[in-house]
Coordinates of C-alpha atoms and ligand atoms in Angstrom, one line a residue:
X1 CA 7.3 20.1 -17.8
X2 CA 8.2 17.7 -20.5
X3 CA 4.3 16.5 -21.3
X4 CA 4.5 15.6 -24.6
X5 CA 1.4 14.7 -25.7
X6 CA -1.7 16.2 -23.4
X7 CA -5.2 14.9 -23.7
X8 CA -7.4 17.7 -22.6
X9 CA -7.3 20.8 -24.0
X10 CA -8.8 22.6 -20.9
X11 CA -5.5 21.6 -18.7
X12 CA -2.1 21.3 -18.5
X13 CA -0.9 17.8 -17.5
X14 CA 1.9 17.5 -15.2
X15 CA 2.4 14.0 -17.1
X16 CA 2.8 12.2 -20.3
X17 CA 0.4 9.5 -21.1
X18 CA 3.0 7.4 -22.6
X19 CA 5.4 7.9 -19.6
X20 CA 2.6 6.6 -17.5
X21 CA 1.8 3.6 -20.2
X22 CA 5.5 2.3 -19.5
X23 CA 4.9 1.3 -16.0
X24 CA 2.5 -1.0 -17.5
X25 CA 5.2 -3.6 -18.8
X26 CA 5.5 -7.0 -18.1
X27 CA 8.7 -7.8 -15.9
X28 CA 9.1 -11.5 -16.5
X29 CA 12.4 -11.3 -14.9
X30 CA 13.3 -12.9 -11.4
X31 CA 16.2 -10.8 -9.7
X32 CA 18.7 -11.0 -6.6
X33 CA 21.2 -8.7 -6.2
X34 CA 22.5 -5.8 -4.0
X35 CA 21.4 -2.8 -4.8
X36 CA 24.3 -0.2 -6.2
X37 CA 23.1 2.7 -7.1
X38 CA 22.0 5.0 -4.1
X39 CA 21.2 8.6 -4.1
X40 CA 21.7 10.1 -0.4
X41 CA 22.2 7.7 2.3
X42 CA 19.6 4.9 3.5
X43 CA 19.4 5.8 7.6
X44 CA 21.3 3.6 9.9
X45 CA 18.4 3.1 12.1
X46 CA 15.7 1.4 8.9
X47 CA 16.0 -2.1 9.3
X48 CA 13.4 -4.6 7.8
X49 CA 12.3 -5.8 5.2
X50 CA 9.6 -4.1 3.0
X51 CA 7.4 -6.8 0.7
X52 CA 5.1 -5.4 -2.4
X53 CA 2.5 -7.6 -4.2
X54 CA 1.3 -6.4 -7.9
X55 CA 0.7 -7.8 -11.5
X56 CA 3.9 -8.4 -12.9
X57 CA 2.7 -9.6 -15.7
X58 CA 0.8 -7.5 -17.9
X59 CA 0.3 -10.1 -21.0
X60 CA 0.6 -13.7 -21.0
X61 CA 2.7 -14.7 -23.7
X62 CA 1.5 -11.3 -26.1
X63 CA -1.9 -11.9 -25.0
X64 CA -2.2 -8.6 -23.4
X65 CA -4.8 -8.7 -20.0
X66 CA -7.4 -6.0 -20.0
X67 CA -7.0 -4.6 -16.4
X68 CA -4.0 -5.2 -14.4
X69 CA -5.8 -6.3 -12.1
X70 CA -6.0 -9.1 -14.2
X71 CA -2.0 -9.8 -13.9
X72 CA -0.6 -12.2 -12.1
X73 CA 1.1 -11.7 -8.7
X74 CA 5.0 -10.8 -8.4
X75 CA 6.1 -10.0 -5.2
X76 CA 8.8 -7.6 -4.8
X77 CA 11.6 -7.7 -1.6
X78 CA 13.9 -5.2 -0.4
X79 CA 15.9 -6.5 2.7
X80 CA 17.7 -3.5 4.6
X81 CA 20.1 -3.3 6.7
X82 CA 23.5 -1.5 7.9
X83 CA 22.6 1.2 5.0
X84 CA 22.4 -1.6 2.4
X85 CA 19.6 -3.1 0.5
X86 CA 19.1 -6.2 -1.2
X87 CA 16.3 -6.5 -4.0
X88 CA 14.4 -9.8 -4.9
X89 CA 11.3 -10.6 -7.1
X90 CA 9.7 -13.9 -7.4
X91 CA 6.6 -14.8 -9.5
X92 CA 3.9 -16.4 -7.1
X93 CA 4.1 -19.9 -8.7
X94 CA -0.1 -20.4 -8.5
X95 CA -1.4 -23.3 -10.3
X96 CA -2.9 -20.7 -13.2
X97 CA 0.4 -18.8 -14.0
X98 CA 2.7 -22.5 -14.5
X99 CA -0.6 -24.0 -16.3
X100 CA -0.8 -20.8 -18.4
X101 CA 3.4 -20.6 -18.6
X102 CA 3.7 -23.5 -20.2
X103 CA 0.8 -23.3 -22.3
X104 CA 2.0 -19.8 -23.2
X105 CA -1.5 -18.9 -23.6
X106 CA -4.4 -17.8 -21.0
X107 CA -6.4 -20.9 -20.0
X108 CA -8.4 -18.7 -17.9
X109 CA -11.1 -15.5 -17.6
X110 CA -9.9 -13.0 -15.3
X111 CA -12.6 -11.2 -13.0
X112 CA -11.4 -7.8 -14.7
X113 CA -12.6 -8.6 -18.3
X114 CA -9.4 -10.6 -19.6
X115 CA -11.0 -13.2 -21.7
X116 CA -9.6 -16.5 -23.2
X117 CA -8.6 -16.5 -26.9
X118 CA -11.6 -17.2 -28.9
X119 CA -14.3 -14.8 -28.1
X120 CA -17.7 -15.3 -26.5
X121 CA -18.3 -19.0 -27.4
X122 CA -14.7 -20.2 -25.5
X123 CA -15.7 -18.4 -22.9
X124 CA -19.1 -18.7 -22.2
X125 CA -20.4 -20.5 -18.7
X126 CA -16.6 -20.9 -17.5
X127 CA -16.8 -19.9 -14.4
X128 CA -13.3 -21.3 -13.1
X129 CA -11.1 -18.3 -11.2
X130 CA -7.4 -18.5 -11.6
X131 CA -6.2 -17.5 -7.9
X132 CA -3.6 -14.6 -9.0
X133 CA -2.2 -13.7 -5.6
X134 CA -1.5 -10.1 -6.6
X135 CA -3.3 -7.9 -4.2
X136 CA -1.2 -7.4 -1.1
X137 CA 1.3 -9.5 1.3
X138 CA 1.8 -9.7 5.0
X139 CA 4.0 -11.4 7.4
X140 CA 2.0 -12.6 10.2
X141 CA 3.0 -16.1 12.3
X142 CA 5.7 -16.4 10.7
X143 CA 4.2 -16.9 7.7
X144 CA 4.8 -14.8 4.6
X145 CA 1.2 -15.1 2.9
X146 CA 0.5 -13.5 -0.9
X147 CA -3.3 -12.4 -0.6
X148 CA -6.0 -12.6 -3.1
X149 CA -9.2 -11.5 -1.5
X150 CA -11.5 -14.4 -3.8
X151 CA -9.4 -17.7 -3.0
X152 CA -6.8 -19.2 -0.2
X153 CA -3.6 -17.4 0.6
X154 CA 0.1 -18.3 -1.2
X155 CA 2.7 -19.1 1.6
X156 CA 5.9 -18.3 0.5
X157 CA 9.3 -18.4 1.8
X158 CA 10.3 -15.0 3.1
X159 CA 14.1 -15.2 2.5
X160 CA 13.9 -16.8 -1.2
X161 CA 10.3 -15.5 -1.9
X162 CA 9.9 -19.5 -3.3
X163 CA 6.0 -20.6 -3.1
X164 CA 5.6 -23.1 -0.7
X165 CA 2.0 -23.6 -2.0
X166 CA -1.8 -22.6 -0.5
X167 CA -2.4 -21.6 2.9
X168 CA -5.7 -22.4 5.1
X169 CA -5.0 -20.0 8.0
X170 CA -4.1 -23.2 10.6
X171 CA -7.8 -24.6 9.4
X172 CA -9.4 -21.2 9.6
X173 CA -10.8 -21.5 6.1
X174 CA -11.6 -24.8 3.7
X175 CA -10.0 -25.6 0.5
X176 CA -12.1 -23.4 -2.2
X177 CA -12.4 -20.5 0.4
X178 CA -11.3 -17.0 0.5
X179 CA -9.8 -14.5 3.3
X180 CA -9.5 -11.0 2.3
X181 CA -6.6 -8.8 1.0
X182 CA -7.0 -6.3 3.5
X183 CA -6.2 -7.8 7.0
X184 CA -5.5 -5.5 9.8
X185 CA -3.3 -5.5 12.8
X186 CA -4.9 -4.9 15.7
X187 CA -1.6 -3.3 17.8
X188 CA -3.6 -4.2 20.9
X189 CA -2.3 -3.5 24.5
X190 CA 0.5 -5.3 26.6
X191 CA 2.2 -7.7 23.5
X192 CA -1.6 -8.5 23.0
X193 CA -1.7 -8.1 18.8
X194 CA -4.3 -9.6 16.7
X195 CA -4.4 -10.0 13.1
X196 CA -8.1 -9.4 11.9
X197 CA -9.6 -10.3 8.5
X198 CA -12.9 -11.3 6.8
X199 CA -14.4 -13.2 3.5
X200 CA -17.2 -12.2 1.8
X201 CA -19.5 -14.7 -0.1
X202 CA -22.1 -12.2 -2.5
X203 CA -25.0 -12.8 -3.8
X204 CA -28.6 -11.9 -3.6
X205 CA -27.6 -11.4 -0.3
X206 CA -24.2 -11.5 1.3
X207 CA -22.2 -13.0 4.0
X208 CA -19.5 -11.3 6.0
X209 CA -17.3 -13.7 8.0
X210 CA -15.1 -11.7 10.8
X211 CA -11.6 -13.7 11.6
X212 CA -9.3 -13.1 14.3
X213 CA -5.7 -14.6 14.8
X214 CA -3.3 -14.5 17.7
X215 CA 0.3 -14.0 17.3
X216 CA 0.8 -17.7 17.2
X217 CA -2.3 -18.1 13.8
X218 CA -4.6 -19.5 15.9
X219 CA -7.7 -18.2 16.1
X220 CA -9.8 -16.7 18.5
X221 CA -13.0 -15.8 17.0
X222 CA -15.0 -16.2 13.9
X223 CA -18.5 -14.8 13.4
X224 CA -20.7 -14.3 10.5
X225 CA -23.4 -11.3 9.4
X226 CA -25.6 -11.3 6.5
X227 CA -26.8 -8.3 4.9
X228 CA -29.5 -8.3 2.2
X229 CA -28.2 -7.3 -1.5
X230 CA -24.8 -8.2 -3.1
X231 CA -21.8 -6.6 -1.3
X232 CA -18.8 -5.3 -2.9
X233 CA -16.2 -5.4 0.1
X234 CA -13.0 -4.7 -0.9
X235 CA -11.4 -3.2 2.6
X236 CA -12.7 -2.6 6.2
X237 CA -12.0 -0.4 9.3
X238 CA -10.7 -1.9 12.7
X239 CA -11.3 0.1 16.0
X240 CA -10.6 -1.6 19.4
X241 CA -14.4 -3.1 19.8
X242 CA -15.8 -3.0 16.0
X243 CA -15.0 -4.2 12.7
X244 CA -16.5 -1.7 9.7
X245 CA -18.0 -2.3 6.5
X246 CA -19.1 -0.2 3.9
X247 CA -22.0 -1.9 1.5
X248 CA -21.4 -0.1 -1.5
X249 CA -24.3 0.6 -3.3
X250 CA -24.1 -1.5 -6.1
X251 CA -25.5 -4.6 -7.9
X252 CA -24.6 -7.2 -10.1
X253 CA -26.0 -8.2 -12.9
X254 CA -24.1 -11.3 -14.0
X255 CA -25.7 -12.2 -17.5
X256 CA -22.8 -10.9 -19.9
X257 CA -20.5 -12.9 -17.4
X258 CA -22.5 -16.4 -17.9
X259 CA -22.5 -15.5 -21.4
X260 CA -18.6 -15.0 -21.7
X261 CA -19.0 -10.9 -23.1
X262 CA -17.8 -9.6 -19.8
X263 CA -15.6 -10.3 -16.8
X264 CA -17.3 -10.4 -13.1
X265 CA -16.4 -7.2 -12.1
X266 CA -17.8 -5.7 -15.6
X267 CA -21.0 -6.4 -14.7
X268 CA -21.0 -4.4 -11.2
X269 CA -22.9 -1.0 -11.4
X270 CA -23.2 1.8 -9.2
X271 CA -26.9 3.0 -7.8
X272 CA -26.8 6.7 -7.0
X273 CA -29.7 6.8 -5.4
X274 CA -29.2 4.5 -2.5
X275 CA -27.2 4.9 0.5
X276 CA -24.1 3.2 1.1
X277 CA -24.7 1.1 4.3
X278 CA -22.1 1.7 6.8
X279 CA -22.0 -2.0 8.8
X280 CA -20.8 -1.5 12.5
X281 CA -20.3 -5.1 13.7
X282 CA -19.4 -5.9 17.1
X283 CA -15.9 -7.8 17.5
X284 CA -17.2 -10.0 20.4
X285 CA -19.8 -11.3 17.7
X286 CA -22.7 -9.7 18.9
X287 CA -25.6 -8.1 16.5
X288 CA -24.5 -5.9 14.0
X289 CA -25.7 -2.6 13.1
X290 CA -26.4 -0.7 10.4
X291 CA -26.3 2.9 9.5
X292 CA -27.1 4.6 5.8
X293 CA -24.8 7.4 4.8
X294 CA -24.2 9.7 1.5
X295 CA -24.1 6.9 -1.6
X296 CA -20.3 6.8 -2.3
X297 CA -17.5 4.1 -3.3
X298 CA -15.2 3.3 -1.2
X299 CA -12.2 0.6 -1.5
X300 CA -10.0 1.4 1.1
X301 CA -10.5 2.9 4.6
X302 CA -7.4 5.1 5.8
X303 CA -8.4 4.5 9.7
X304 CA -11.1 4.3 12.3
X305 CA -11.4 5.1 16.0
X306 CA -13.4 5.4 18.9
X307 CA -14.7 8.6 20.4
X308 CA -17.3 9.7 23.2
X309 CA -19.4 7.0 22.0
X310 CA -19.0 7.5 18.1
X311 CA -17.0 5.9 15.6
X312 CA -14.6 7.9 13.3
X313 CA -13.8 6.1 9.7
X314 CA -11.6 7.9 7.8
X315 CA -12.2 6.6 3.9
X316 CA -10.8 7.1 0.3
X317 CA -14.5 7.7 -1.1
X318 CA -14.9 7.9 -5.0
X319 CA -18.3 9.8 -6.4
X320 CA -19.7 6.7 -7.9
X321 CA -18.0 3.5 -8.6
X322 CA -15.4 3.7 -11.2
X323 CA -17.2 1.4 -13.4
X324 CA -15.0 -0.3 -16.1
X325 CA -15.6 0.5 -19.3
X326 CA -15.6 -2.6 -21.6
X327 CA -14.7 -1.4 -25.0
X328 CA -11.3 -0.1 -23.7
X329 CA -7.8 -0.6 -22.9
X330 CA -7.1 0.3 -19.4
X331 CA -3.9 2.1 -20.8
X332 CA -6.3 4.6 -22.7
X333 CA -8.2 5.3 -20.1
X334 CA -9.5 8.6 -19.9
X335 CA -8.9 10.2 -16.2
X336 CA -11.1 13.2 -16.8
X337 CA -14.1 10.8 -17.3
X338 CA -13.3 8.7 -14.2
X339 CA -14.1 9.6 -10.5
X340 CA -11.6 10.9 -7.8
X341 CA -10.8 9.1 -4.7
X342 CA -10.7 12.2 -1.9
X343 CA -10.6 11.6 1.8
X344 CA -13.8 11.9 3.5
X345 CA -14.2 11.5 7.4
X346 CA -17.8 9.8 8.6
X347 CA -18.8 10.5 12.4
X348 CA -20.9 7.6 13.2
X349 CA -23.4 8.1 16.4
X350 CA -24.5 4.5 17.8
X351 CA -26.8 5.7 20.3
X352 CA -28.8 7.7 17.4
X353 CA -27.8 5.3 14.4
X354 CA -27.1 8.7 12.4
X355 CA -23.8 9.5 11.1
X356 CA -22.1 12.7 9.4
X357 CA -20.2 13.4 6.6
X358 CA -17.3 15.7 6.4
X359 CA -14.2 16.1 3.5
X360 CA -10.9 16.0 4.8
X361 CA -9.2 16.2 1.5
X362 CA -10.9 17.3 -1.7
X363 CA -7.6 16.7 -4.1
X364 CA -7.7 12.9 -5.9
X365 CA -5.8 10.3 -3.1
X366 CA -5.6 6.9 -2.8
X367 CA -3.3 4.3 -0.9
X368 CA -3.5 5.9 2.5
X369 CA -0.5 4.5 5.4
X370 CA -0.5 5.8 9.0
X371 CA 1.7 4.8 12.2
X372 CA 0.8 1.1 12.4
X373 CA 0.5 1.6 16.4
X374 CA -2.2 4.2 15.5
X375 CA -4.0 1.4 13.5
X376 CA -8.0 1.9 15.1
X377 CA -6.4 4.4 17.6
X378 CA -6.9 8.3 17.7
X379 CA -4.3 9.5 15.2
X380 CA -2.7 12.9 13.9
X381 CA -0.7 12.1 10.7
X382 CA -1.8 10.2 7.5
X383 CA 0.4 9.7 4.3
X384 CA -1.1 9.0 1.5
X385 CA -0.4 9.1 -2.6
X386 CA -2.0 12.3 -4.6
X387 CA -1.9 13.8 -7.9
X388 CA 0.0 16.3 -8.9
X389 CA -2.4 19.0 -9.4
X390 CA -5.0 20.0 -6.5
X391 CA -7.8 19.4 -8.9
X392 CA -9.3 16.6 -10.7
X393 CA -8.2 13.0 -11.4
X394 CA -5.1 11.9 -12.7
X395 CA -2.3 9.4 -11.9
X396 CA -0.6 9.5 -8.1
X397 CA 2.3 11.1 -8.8
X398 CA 2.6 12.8 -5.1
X399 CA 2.7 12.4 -1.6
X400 CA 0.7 13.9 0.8
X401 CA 0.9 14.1 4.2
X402 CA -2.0 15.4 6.4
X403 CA -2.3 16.7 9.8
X404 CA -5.3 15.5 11.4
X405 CA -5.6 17.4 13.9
X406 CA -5.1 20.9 12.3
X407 CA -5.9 20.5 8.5
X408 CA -2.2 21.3 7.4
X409 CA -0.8 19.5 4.3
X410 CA 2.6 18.9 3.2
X411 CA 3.6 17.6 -0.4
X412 CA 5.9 16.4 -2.1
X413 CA 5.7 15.6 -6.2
X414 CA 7.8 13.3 -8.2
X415 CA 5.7 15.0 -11.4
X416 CA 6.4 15.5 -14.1
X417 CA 8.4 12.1 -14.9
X418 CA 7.6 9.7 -11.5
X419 CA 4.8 7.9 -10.5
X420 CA 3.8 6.7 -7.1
X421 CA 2.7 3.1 -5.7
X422 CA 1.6 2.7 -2.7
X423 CA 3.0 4.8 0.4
X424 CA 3.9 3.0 3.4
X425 CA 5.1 4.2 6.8
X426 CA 7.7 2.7 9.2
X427 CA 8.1 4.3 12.9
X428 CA 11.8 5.4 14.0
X429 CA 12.7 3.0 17.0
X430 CA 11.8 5.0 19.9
X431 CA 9.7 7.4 18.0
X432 CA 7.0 9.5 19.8
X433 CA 5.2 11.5 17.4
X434 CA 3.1 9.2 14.5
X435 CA 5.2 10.9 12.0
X436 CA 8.4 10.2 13.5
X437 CA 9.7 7.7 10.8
X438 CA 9.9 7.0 7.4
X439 CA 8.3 6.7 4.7
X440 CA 8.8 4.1 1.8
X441 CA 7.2 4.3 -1.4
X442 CA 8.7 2.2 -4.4
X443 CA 7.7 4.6 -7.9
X444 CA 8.3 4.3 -11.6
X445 CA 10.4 6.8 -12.6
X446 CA 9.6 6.9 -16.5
X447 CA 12.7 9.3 -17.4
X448 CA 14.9 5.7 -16.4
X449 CA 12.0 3.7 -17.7
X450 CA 13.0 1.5 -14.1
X451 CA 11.7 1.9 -10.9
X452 CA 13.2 3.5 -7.7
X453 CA 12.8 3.2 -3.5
X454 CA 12.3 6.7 -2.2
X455 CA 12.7 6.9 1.7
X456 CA 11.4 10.3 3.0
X457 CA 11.4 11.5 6.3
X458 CA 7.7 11.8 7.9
X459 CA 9.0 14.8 9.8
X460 CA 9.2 16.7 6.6
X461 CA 8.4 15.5 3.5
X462 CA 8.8 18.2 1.4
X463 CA 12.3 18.1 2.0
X464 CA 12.8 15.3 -0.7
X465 CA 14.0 11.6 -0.4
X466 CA 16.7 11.0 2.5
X467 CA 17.8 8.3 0.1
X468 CA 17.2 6.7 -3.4
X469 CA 17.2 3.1 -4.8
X470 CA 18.0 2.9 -8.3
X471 CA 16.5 -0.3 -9.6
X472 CA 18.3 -1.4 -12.8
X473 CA 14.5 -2.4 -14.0
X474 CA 11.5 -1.9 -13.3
X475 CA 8.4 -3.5 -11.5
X476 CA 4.9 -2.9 -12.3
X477 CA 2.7 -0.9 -10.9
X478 CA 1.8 -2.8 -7.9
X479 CA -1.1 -2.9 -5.0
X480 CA -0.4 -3.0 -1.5
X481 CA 2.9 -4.5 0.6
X482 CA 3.8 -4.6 3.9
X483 CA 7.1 -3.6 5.8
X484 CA 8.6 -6.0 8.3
X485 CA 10.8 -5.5 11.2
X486 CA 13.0 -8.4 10.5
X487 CA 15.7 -8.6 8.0
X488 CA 15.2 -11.4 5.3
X489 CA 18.2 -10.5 3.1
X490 CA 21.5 -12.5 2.6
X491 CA 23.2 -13.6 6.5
X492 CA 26.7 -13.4 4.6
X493 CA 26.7 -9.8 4.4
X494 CA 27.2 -7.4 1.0
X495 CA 28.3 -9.5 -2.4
X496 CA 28.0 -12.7 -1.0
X497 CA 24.1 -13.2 -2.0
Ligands
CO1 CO1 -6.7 -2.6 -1.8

């Protein structure tokens, strides 16, 4: 234990607030290069190329944002190949981040609270979003698309990560539109994939709009739902005949927002006496319905499937929404005082319109990744980032994995000095088993100050990473990414890039 400074007298920390304050710097770097330094050997079989999306930026020029979420987007390669790997990072060059680069000031309000120099008055009725592409990435049509879930897409180049500027989904959406963060790949049957997604326009009541691509990024279907009250969608659940919403129960009360004392997402509070709405809409556009459950807060769904008539969502569910507190600095944030994520499995009944609640993991989780052929499918495994300790809230600093089907847990830490980003899992060729693979997670490893590429085994995870990446620097703590099969690195093989 090398805590050095705890915060709460009750409990020991497995961490150091300041350790986990120095994955909060700004890289403003841009980097190519093979990577040298490699604990253990990356397996001959990993090929791809795994893509992460965060805020790389955590100040604009010393003007510190106020929630990373704020930051704007720096996406993070790693081509592999032949047991090598090849790092790249590239800014998403949005208009807002050049504008605000050579201005070397902030020109704009971010939705988490970052406000322009000049208090309330220079801020006050600008309503004007600066598109921060920092949320996740995929690779879909051959298109390599930086997501944002309140404006268009960034396309960028996948082999030099170079913008190549907005993207409107082959005319899908219009010029001032929005397509989410979280789209999900429907593995379908017989070659048949789909990419799904959705946009979300809130208010006093709110419209969900339900995409669907082929493999070509044309699409097949698009069909809207309103629900009364302002929805807060951040994520939804994909099963072979349903796409699932959860209405949080929240409202907006956007005064302090007109006014210029608050970012958007400030003014969002939680109601815990209503029930969060559970929105089962039909994927061939038909009716949707909708069934109240337990008042939770959820941003990310681990799964869903069909079963003997019900629907299975497996969700990250927090307590109450973890409202942002406006007098502080997200780095001083207090974890005691904010809620949990914990896995929580929902059994919705159609027929009855009744669903149940059951916990399938009570310790804090978030950023769950499963087999991505299991994706809407019965599954067994799950992998998914956890603290340390198998109470309370506090940073991920662990990996869990989770047996579905029996309740057994395997873990492994990188407390007291690493700290996790998001895991994500990549089949074996040939494998059989959902956990028969790898999995990826790119963490900040404080005691280097730089970050590191662990690849684990999804076999056994407690037996440590099969291999280490040493970044010479680090990157941010990011959002979400994506793994691709194909291999973007240099053609011309090791030292040639
Ligand atoms: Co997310």
């Amino acid at each position: 234990m090398t805590a050095t400074q705890p915060r709460s007298t009750t409990t020991t920390q497995p961490y150091s607030v300041e350790d986990w304050n120095s994955g909060y710097r700004s890289q403003p770097n841009e980097h190519d290069y093979w990577i040298a330094d490699i604990e253990g050997n990356i397996p001959a079989e990993l090929e791809g190329t795994l893509f992460r999306n965060g805020p790389g930026l955590l100040d604009i020029h010393g003007h510190p944002v106020k929630h990373p979420f704020d930051g704007d987007g720096m996406i993070s390669s790693i081509a592999i190949q032949n047991g090598q790997a090849f790092f790249r990072n590239r800014f998403v060059r949005t208009e807002g981040y050049l504008a605000e680069q050579q201005a070397k000031k902030p020109l704009f309000r971010g939705v988490f609270g970052t406000q322009k120099p000049g208090g309330p008055l220079a801020n006050a009725f600008d309503l004007k979003l600066k598109n921060i592409a920092n949320t996740s990435i995929i690779y879909w049509a051959d298109k390599l698309l930086a997501l944002w879930e309140a404006a268009e897409p960034h396309r960028l180049d996948p082999a030099t990560l170079d913008t190549l500027g907005l993207d409107y989904l082959n005319g899908l959406i219009s010029p001032g539109g929005s397509f989410t963060a979280h789209p999900r790949i429907d593995p379908g049957h017989h070659g048949d994939r789909r990419l799904v997604g959705f946009s979300v326009k809130a208010g006093l009541s709110s419209t969900i709009t339900v995409y669907e691509l082929d493999t070509q990024g044309n699409a097949l279907r698009q069909h809207s739902h309103t629900v009364p009250g302002f929805a807060f969608i951040h994520d939804f659940a994909l099963t072979p005949n349903y796409a699932i919403f959860f209405q949080n129960p929240v409202s907006f009360g956007p005064i302090p927002f007109l006014l210029g004392f608050k970012g958007a997402a400030e003014c969002i509070s939680f109601n815990p006496k209503q029930p969060t709405k559970i929105l089962i809409v039909p994927r061939n556009g038909d009716p949707m319905q909708v069934i109240d459950t337990d008042p939770c807060f959820v941003f990310h769904h681990a799964n869903a499937f069909e079963q003997d008539g019900q629907i299975v969502v497996d969700s990250v569910c927090y307590d109450s929404f973890p409202s942002l507190d406006g007098s502080r600095d997200f780095r001083e944030v207090d974890f005691d005082h904010v809620p949990a994520g914990q896995l929580w499995r929902f059994t919705v009944d159609l027929a009855s319109s009744s669903s149940q609640v059951a916990k399938l993991v009570t310790r804090c989780v978030e950023f769950p990744s499963l087999h991505p052929d299991r994706q809407g499918r019965p599954y067994r495994h799950l992998f998914i980032g956890t603290a340390h300790g198998s109470e309370g809230n506090a940073p991920l600093q662990a990996l869990l994995k989770l047996d579905t089907h029996t309740g057994d847990t395997q873990l492994w830490s990188a407390a007291p000095r690493g700290f996790m980003g998001e895991p994500l899992f990549v089949p074996r060729p040939g494998a059989t088993g959902d956990d028969d693979g790898w999995v990826l997670v790119l963490m900040y490893n404080a005691e280097r100050r730089c970050s590191d590429l662990v690849i684990l085994d999804g076999n056994d995870i407690t037996a440590g990473p099969v291999a280490r990446l040493k970044l010479p620097h680090h990157v941010p703590y990011g959002l979400h990414g994506s793994f691709v099969d194909q291999y973007f690195g240099p053609r011309d093989g090791r030292g040639e890039a």
